[in-house]
Short mmCIF file of C-alpha atoms and ligand atoms in Angstrom, two decimals:
data_model
loop_
_atom_site.label_atom_id
_atom_site.label_comp_id
_atom_site.label_asym_id
_atom_site.label_seq_id
_atom_site.Cartn_x
_atom_site.Cartn_y
_atom_site.Cartn_z
CA MET A 20 19.14 5.50 -5.68
CA SER A 21 20.15 5.70 -8.66
CA GLY A 22 17.78 5.68 -11.65
CA ALA A 23 19.64 3.34 -15.07
CA ASP A 24 19.56 6.96 -16.61
CA GLY A 25 22.14 8.17 -14.06
CA THR A 26 19.85 10.39 -12.78
CA SER A 27 18.51 9.64 -8.86
CA TYR A 28 15.38 8.57 -7.38
CA ASP A 29 14.92 10.56 -4.10
CA VAL A 30 11.94 11.79 -2.57
CA THR A 31 13.40 14.13 0.04
CA PRO A 32 13.07 17.14 -1.59
CA TYR A 33 8.84 16.73 -1.33
CA LEU A 34 8.99 16.08 2.28
CA PRO A 35 7.11 17.66 4.88
CA GLY A 36 9.52 18.27 8.62
CA PRO A 37 9.15 15.54 10.80
CA ARG A 38 6.06 16.45 12.73
CA ALA A 39 3.67 16.62 9.84
CA GLY A 40 0.74 15.65 9.98
CA LEU A 41 -2.08 13.87 7.62
CA PRO A 42 -3.31 16.65 5.94
CA GLY A 43 0.27 18.47 5.62
CA LEU A 44 1.56 14.83 4.42
CA ARG A 45 -1.35 14.40 1.58
CA ARG A 46 -0.46 18.23 0.10
CA ALA A 47 3.11 17.52 0.23
CA ALA A 48 2.98 14.24 -1.32
CA ALA A 49 0.61 16.11 -4.43
CA GLU A 50 3.74 17.66 -5.64
CA CYS A 51 5.89 14.14 -5.33
CA GLN A 52 8.39 13.59 -8.43
CA GLY A 53 10.50 11.44 -6.38
CA CYS A 54 10.27 8.83 -9.56
CA PRO A 55 9.21 9.08 -13.06
CA LEU A 56 5.80 7.77 -12.42
CA TYR A 57 4.17 11.04 -11.41
CA ARG A 58 4.45 11.43 -14.99
CA ASP A 59 2.21 8.87 -16.40
CA ALA A 60 -0.46 9.26 -13.81
CA THR A 61 -3.06 11.33 -13.10
CA ARG A 62 -1.97 12.33 -9.35
CA THR A 63 -1.03 11.09 -6.39
CA VAL A 64 -3.47 8.48 -4.67
CA PHE A 65 -2.40 8.99 -0.96
CA GLY A 66 -4.29 6.53 1.91
CA GLU A 67 -7.17 7.72 3.50
CA GLY A 68 -8.85 7.19 7.04
CA ASP A 69 -8.34 8.30 10.34
CA ALA A 70 -5.15 9.31 12.01
CA GLY A 71 -6.12 7.19 14.87
CA ALA A 72 -6.87 4.15 13.15
CA ARG A 73 -5.96 0.60 14.46
CA VAL A 74 -5.21 -0.91 11.46
CA MET A 75 -3.63 -0.09 8.38
CA LEU A 76 -3.90 -1.69 5.29
CA VAL A 77 -0.85 -1.51 3.22
CA GLY A 78 -1.52 -2.05 -1.08
CA GLU A 79 0.61 -2.29 -4.02
CA GLN A 80 -0.46 0.79 -5.90
CA PRO A 81 -3.46 2.69 -7.22
CA GLY A 82 -5.56 1.35 -10.16
CA ASP A 83 -7.53 3.01 -12.76
CA GLN A 84 -9.96 4.21 -10.85
CA GLU A 85 -8.62 4.99 -8.42
CA ASP A 86 -5.64 7.48 -10.79
CA ARG A 87 -8.85 8.84 -11.55
CA GLN A 88 -11.08 9.27 -8.62
CA GLY A 89 -7.64 10.17 -5.93
CA ARG A 90 -8.48 7.59 -3.48
CA PRO A 91 -7.17 4.09 -2.44
CA PHE A 92 -9.00 1.11 -3.19
CA VAL A 93 -12.06 2.09 -5.03
CA GLY A 94 -12.40 0.42 -7.74
CA PRO A 95 -12.67 -3.54 -8.10
CA ALA A 96 -10.87 -4.64 -6.07
CA GLY A 97 -11.67 -2.48 -3.67
CA GLY A 98 -14.74 -3.75 -3.46
CA VAL A 99 -13.34 -7.07 -3.16
CA LEU A 100 -11.55 -5.33 0.28
CA GLU A 101 -14.68 -3.98 2.07
CA ARG A 102 -16.75 -7.12 1.21
CA ALA A 103 -13.57 -8.60 2.95
CA LEU A 104 -13.12 -6.85 6.41
CA ALA A 105 -17.18 -6.79 6.29
CA ASP A 106 -17.10 -10.88 6.78
CA ALA A 107 -13.73 -10.67 8.84
CA GLY A 108 -15.94 -8.64 10.79
CA ILE A 109 -13.60 -5.17 10.80
CA ASP A 110 -15.03 -1.73 10.48
CA PRO A 111 -13.46 -0.60 7.02
CA GLY A 112 -14.63 3.13 8.50
CA GLY A 113 -11.95 2.41 11.90
CA ALA A 114 -8.92 1.74 9.29
CA TYR A 115 -6.45 3.39 7.72
CA VAL A 116 -5.82 2.32 3.54
CA THR A 117 -2.59 2.77 1.35
CA ASN A 118 -0.99 1.70 -0.92
CA ALA A 119 3.62 1.15 -1.22
CA VAL A 120 3.77 3.22 -3.90
CA LYS A 121 1.24 6.10 -4.42
CA HIS A 122 1.35 6.62 -8.56
CA PHE A 123 -0.69 4.44 -10.72
CA LYS A 124 1.95 2.88 -13.01
CA PHE A 125 1.11 1.33 -16.20
CA THR A 126 1.25 0.09 -19.98
CA VAL A 127 -0.79 1.19 -22.68
CA GLN A 128 -1.40 -1.51 -25.96
CA PRO A 129 -0.71 0.62 -29.23
CA GLY A 130 -4.22 1.60 -30.19
CA ARG A 131 -5.92 0.52 -27.30
CA LYS A 132 -7.19 2.21 -24.55
CA ARG A 133 -7.24 0.68 -21.43
CA ARG A 134 -4.22 0.99 -19.09
CA ILE A 135 -3.35 -2.27 -17.94
CA HIS A 136 -1.28 -2.41 -14.47
CA LYS A 137 2.27 -2.63 -14.28
CA ALA A 138 3.73 -3.88 -11.07
CA PRO A 139 5.98 -1.34 -10.27
CA SER A 140 10.02 -1.47 -9.90
CA LEU A 141 12.16 -2.18 -6.45
CA ARG A 142 12.86 1.24 -7.67
CA GLU A 143 10.15 3.00 -7.73
CA MET A 144 9.33 0.72 -4.77
CA THR A 145 11.95 2.04 -2.88
CA ALA A 146 11.63 6.38 -3.96
CA CYS A 147 8.65 6.12 -2.09
CA ARG A 148 9.08 4.13 0.62
CA PRO A 149 9.28 7.46 2.64
CA TRP A 150 5.23 8.14 2.60
CA LEU A 151 4.48 4.92 3.08
CA VAL A 152 6.92 5.58 6.60
CA ALA A 153 5.36 8.93 7.24
CA GLU A 154 1.86 7.34 7.16
CA LEU A 155 2.68 4.59 10.02
CA ARG A 156 4.46 7.50 11.89
CA VAL A 157 1.57 9.26 12.12
CA VAL A 158 -1.09 6.64 12.40
CA ALA A 159 0.86 4.24 14.68
CA PRO A 160 -1.26 1.45 14.26
CA GLU A 161 -1.27 -1.54 15.81
CA ILE A 162 -1.11 -3.60 13.14
CA VAL A 163 -0.38 -3.14 9.96
CA VAL A 164 -1.60 -5.82 6.88
CA ALA A 165 0.37 -5.79 3.51
CA LEU A 166 -2.32 -6.81 1.34
CA GLY A 167 -0.05 -8.90 -1.46
CA ALA A 168 3.72 -9.41 -1.88
CA THR A 169 5.01 -6.11 -3.36
CA ALA A 170 3.78 -4.58 -0.14
CA GLY A 171 5.14 -7.04 1.82
CA LYS A 172 8.60 -6.52 0.42
CA ALA A 173 8.27 -2.69 0.27
CA LEU A 174 7.50 -3.39 4.18
CA LEU A 175 9.41 -6.73 5.59
CA GLY A 176 12.26 -6.34 2.47
CA PRO A 177 13.04 -8.68 -0.64
CA ASP A 178 12.61 -12.28 1.31
CA PHE A 179 9.14 -11.84 2.16
CA ARG A 180 6.79 -14.70 0.44
CA VAL A 181 2.75 -14.22 0.43
CA THR A 182 2.24 -17.35 0.32
CA ARG A 183 4.58 -18.56 2.65
CA ASP A 184 3.94 -15.55 5.75
CA ARG A 185 0.27 -15.19 4.76
CA GLY A 186 -1.82 -15.58 8.08
CA THR A 187 0.44 -15.89 10.78
CA LEU A 188 1.15 -12.41 12.93
CA LEU A 189 4.98 -11.89 12.30
CA PRO A 190 7.01 -9.21 14.18
CA TRP A 191 7.42 -5.60 13.82
CA PRO A 192 10.67 -4.91 12.16
CA GLY A 193 12.24 -2.78 14.98
CA PRO A 194 15.05 -0.35 16.43
CA ASP A 195 16.93 -2.95 14.44
CA GLY A 196 14.57 -3.14 11.04
CA ASP A 197 15.81 -0.86 8.27
CA ASP A 198 15.23 2.51 9.22
CA ALA A 199 14.94 4.62 12.13
CA SER A 200 11.50 5.76 10.79
CA GLY A 201 10.61 2.15 11.51
CA ALA A 202 11.74 2.20 14.92
CA LYS A 203 9.87 5.32 15.68
CA ALA A 204 6.46 2.94 14.42
CA SER A 205 7.58 0.45 16.69
CA GLU A 206 8.06 2.55 19.60
CA ALA A 207 4.83 4.04 19.03
CA GLY A 208 2.60 0.80 19.12
CA VAL A 209 2.90 -1.67 16.24
CA ARG A 210 2.88 -4.86 17.52
CA GLY A 211 3.03 -6.42 13.90
CA LEU A 212 2.23 -6.98 10.89
CA VAL A 213 -0.12 -9.85 9.39
CA ALA A 214 0.64 -10.24 5.36
CA THR A 215 -2.43 -11.92 2.76
CA ILE A 216 -3.55 -11.99 -0.86
CA HIS A 217 -3.72 -8.73 -3.00
CA PRO A 218 -7.60 -8.91 -3.28
CA SER A 219 -7.30 -8.55 -6.55
CA ALA A 220 -5.76 -11.98 -6.64
CA VAL A 221 -9.62 -12.80 -5.86
CA LEU A 222 -10.53 -11.85 -9.07
CA ARG A 223 -7.93 -13.52 -10.55
CA ALA A 224 -8.73 -16.47 -9.73
CA ASP A 225 -10.57 -19.75 -11.01
CA ASP A 226 -11.65 -20.88 -7.76
CA ARG A 227 -13.02 -17.41 -6.67
CA GLU A 228 -14.58 -18.49 -3.44
CA ALA A 229 -11.84 -20.78 -2.14
CA VAL A 230 -9.73 -17.31 -2.70
CA TYR A 231 -11.83 -15.02 -1.00
CA GLY A 232 -12.02 -17.31 1.91
CA GLY A 233 -8.65 -17.36 2.15
CA LEU A 234 -8.33 -13.57 2.37
CA VAL A 235 -11.24 -13.51 4.76
CA SER A 236 -9.43 -16.09 7.46
CA ASP A 237 -6.13 -13.73 7.37
CA LEU A 238 -8.01 -10.90 7.69
CA GLU A 239 -9.99 -12.80 10.81
CA LEU A 240 -6.56 -12.43 12.23
CA VAL A 241 -6.43 -9.48 12.14
CA ALA A 242 -10.64 -8.66 13.57
CA ARG A 243 -8.72 -11.29 16.49
CA LEU A 244 -6.06 -9.22 17.41
CA ILE A 245 -8.01 -5.94 17.76
CA GLY A 246 -10.42 -7.86 19.86
CA SER A 247 -13.12 -6.90 17.56
N1 LIG B 14 -4.50 -2.19 -6.07
C1 LIG B 14 -3.96 -1.88 -4.84
O1 LIG B 14 -2.73 -2.19 -4.22
N2 LIG B 14 -4.61 -0.44 -4.53
C2 LIG B 14 -5.43 0.08 -4.22
O2 LIG B 14 -6.06 1.08 -4.17
C3 LIG B 14 -5.92 -0.53 -5.87
C4 LIG B 14 -6.10 -1.57 -6.38
FE1 LIG B 15 6.88 10.18 -5.41
FE2 LIG B 15 5.75 7.42 -4.81
FE3 LIG B 15 4.85 8.91 -6.89
FE4 LIG B 15 7.60 8.22 -7.27
S1 LIG B 15 5.12 7.08 -7.04
S2 LIG B 15 6.72 10.35 -7.83
S3 LIG B 15 7.73 8.75 -4.87
S4 LIG B 15 4.25 9.85 -4.84
#
């Protein structure tokens, strides 16, 4: 995919062979310079969890804390997510957690230190997608959970709308989906996708309890689907 400056965003030089497992993918992703986001971020934040997880949770991109610690969802949004999973009856230890984009994108106001989250562009999401597809291939979860609009668009395409599409089992894009690896994930047993809000939306909401309740109720559907 072409960048505005005419250069191309391409992760293929960094991808390991098709038989790489999670440790090999993680090592390879640590070296990724497939789009410009690696430059300002501290490190690649790869997914975490069991290769046999039945649920894969997909967020947007690492935040400030995740960038510092090198682990997904360890900051404030991660705290909300962990509580919501527990309240929905899903063992957080039994889920694989990752992001649509693996480097932190941020801006800094002049004279300030705080790094403010900035949403990744479609071009960056598209560039980073092969890492997510590779995680899907290896983990082959039964249910994929899209946390918020970025994850939903990365997985289902630009027509995804979180308010319209949340809280219901959506068909997984199968062999007719947008790439062959998606088809492989489908054959490996992905039953479908459940979308919900991003946990950070709870932290921004005026009515936190209501928004949190919506997150939990969407995750309860996931718990029912995996029979936990
Ligand atoms: N928000 C995300 O989408 N992912 C993280 O890992 C942390 C915050
Ligand atoms: Fe590579 Fe994704 Fe990081 Fe861009 S955001 S450098 S594609 S790992």
